[in-house]
Coordinates of C-alpha atoms in Angstrom, one line a residue:
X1 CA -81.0 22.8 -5.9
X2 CA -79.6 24.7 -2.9
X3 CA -78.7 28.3 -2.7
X4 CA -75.7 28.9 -3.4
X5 CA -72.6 29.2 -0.8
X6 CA -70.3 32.5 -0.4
X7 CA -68.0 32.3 1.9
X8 CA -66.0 35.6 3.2
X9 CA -62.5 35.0 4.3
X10 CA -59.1 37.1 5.1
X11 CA -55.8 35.9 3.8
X12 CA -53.6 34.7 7.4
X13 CA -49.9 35.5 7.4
X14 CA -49.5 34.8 11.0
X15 CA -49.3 30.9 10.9
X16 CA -48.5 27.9 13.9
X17 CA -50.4 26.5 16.6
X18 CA -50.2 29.5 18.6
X19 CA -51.3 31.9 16.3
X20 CA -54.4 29.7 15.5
X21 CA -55.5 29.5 19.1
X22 CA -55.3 33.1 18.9
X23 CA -57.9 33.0 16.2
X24 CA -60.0 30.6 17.8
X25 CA -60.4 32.6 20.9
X26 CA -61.6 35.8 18.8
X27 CA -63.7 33.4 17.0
X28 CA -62.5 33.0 14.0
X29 CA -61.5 29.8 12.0
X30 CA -58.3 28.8 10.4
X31 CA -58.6 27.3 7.1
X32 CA -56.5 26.6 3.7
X33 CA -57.5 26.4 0.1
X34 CA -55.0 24.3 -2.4
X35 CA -55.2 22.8 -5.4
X36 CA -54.8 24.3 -9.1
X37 CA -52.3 26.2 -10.4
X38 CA -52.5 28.7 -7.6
X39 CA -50.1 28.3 -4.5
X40 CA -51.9 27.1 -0.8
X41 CA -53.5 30.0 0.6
X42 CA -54.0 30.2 4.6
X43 CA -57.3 31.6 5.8
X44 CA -59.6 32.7 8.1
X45 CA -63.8 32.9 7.8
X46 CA -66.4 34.0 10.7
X47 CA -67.3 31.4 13.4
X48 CA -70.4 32.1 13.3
X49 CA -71.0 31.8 9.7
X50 CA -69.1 28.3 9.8
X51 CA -71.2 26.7 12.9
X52 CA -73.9 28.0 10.5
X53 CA -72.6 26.3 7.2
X54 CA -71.6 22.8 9.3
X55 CA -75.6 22.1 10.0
X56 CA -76.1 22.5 6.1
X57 CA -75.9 19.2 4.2
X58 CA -74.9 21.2 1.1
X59 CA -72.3 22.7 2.6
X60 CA -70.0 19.3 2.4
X61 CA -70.9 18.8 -1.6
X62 CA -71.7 22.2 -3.5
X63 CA -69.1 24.0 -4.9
X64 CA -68.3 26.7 -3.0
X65 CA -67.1 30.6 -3.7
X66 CA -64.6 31.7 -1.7
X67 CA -63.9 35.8 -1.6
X68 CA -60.7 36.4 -0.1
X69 CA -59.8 39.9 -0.2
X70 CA -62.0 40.8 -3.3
X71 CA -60.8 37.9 -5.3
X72 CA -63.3 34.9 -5.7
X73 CA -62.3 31.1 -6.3
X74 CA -64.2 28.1 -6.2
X75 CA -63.6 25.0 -4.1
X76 CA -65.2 22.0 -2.2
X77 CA -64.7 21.3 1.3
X78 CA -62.4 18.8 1.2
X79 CA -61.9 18.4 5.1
X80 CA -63.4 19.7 8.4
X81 CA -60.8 18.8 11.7
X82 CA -63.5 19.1 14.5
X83 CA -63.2 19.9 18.0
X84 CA -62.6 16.5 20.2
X85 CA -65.5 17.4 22.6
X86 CA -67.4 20.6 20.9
X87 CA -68.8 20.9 17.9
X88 CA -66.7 23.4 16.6
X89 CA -64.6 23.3 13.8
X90 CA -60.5 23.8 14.4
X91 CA -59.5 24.0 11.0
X92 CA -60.6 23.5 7.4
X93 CA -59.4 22.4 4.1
X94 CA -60.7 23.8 0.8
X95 CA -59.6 22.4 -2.6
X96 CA -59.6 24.5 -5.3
X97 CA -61.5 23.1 -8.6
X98 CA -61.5 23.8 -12.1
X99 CA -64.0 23.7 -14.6
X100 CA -62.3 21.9 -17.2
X101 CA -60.8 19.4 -14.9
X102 CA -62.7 16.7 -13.1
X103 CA -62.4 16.6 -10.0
X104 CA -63.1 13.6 -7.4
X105 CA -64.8 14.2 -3.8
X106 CA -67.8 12.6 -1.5
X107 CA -71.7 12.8 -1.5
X108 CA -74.1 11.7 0.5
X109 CA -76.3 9.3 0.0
X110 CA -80.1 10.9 0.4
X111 CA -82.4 7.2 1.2
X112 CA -86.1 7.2 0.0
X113 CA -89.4 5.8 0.8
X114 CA -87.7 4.0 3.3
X115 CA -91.7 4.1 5.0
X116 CA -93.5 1.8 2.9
X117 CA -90.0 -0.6 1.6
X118 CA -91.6 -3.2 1.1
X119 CA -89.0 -5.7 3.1
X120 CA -90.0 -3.3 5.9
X121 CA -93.4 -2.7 6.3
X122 CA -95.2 -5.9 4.5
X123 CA -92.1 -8.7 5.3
X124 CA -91.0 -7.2 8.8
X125 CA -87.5 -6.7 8.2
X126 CA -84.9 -3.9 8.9
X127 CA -83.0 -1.2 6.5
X128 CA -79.4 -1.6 7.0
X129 CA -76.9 1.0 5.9
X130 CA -74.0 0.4 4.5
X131 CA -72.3 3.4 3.9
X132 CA -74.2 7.3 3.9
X133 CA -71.8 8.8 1.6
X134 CA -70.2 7.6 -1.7
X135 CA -67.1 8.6 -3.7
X136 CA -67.9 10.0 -6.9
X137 CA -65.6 11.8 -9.8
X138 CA -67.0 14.1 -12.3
X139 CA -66.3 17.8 -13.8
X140 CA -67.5 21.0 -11.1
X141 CA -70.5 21.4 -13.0
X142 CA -71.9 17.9 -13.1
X143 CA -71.3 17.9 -9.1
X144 CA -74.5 16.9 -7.8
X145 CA -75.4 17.8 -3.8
X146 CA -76.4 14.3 -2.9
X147 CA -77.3 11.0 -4.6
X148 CA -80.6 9.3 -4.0
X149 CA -81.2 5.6 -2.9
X150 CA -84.8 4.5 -3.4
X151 CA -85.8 1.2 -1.1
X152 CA -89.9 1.4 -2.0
X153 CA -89.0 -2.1 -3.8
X154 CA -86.4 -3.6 -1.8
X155 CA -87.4 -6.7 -0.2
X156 CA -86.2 -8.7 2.8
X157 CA -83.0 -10.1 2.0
X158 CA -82.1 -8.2 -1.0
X159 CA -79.2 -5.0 -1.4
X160 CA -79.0 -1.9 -3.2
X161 CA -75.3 -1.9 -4.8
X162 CA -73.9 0.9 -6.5
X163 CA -75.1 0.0 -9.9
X164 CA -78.6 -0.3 -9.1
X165 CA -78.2 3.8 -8.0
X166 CA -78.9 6.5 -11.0
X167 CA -76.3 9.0 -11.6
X168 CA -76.3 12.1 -13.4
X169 CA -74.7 12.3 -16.9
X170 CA -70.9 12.9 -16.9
X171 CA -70.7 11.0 -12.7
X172 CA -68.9 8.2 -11.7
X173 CA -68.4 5.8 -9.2
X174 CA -64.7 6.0 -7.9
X175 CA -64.7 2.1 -7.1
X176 CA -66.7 1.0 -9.9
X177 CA -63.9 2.5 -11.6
X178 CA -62.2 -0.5 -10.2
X179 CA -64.4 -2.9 -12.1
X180 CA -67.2 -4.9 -11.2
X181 CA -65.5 -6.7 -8.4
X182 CA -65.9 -3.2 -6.5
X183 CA -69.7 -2.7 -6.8
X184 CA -70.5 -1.4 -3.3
X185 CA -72.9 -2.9 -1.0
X186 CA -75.2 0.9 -0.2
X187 CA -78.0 -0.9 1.8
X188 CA -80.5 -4.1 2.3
X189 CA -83.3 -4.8 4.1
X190 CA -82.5 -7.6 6.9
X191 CA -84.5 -9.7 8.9
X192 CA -85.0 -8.5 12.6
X193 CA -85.1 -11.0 15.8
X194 CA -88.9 -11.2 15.4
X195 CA -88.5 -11.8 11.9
X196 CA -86.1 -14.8 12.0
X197 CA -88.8 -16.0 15.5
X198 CA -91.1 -15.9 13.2
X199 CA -89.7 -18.2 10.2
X200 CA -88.2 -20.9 12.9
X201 CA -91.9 -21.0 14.6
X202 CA -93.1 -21.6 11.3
X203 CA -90.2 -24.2 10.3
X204 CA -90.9 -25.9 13.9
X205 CA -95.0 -26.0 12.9
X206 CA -94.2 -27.4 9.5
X207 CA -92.3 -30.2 11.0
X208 CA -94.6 -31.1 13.6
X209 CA -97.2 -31.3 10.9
X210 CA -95.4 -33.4 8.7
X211 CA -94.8 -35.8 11.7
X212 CA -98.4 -36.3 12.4

């Protein structure tokens, strides 16, 4: 489990495209929090402490505390609108969450043992991944940070879908939500170039041999 994430802010009156360039040049970020029975509140946090949280994987999945003024709320980051050639952060969103509501939001996917898979390392294939993050919905305290995908086992040829992944109690699958028409391809093992030279040199010998 991660440390958990405070985050100091200052409520922003002064709103507009020119006010948050303003920000931006005195290093500070412009950021809202919605959600709940609370009205939007506009914000700004530290540069510096955001360029920090932005290289923290648990940044983009824990719930956060967000002190604004003295007052503390939780949220998730809900969206991050990056910088188009830095990486900097122009503006975040925040969504506000409530204990007794669930709430629905990303994680990332956290793949294992991808060293020894077994497609990989004994049948010369390649891990494929289909998607690094997955949509999940569950109340703020079942929330986990990241979701893992073991491949020791996977052999060449063969998927990991989202019902093969384990969950924690009380976390579901957005699109299996859907029905079993929407179980998610997460990743396979597939067979390389050298792989599929392999099985047609082997085809070719076969049928030489049977020719004889």
């Amino acid at each position: 489990m991660s440390e958990a994430i405070t985050l100091t802010a200052e409520a922003r009156k002064d709103v507009g495209k020119g006010a948050s360039r303003r920000l931006r040049r005195a290093d500070l970020v412009p950021a809202i929090i919605y959600g709940g029975e609370q009205s939007p509140a506009q914000i700004t946090l530290a540069g510096k402490a955001i360029r920090k949280m932005l290289q923290t994987d648990s940044f983009y999945s824990q719930i956060l505390t967000i002190e604004v003024e003295g007052k503390k709320q939780q949220a998730i980051l809900k969206d991050v609108q990056r910088h188009p050639a830095k990486e900097i952060a122009m503006h975040l969103d925040f969504l506000r969450v409530d204990a007794d509501h669930a709430l629905t939001t990303h994680v990332p996917l956290r793949f294992l043992n991808e060293d020894i898979c077994v497609g990989v390392k004994d049948q010369g294939g390649a891990i494929t991944h289909s998607r690094v993050e997955v949509e999940i919905r569950c109340l703020p305290a079942n929330l986990p940070e990241f979701i893992e995908v073991d491949m020791a086992g996977v052999e060449l040829g063969n998927h990991i879908h989202l019902s093969d992944l384990t969950v924690p109690e009380g976390v579901e699958f957005v699109a299996m939500l859907q029905g079993e028409g929407h179980d998610l391809d997460v990743a396979s093992v597939q067979a390389t170039r050298a792989t599929k030279g392999d099985e047609e040199s082997g085809e070719a010998a076969t049928e030489e041999a049977g020719e004889e």
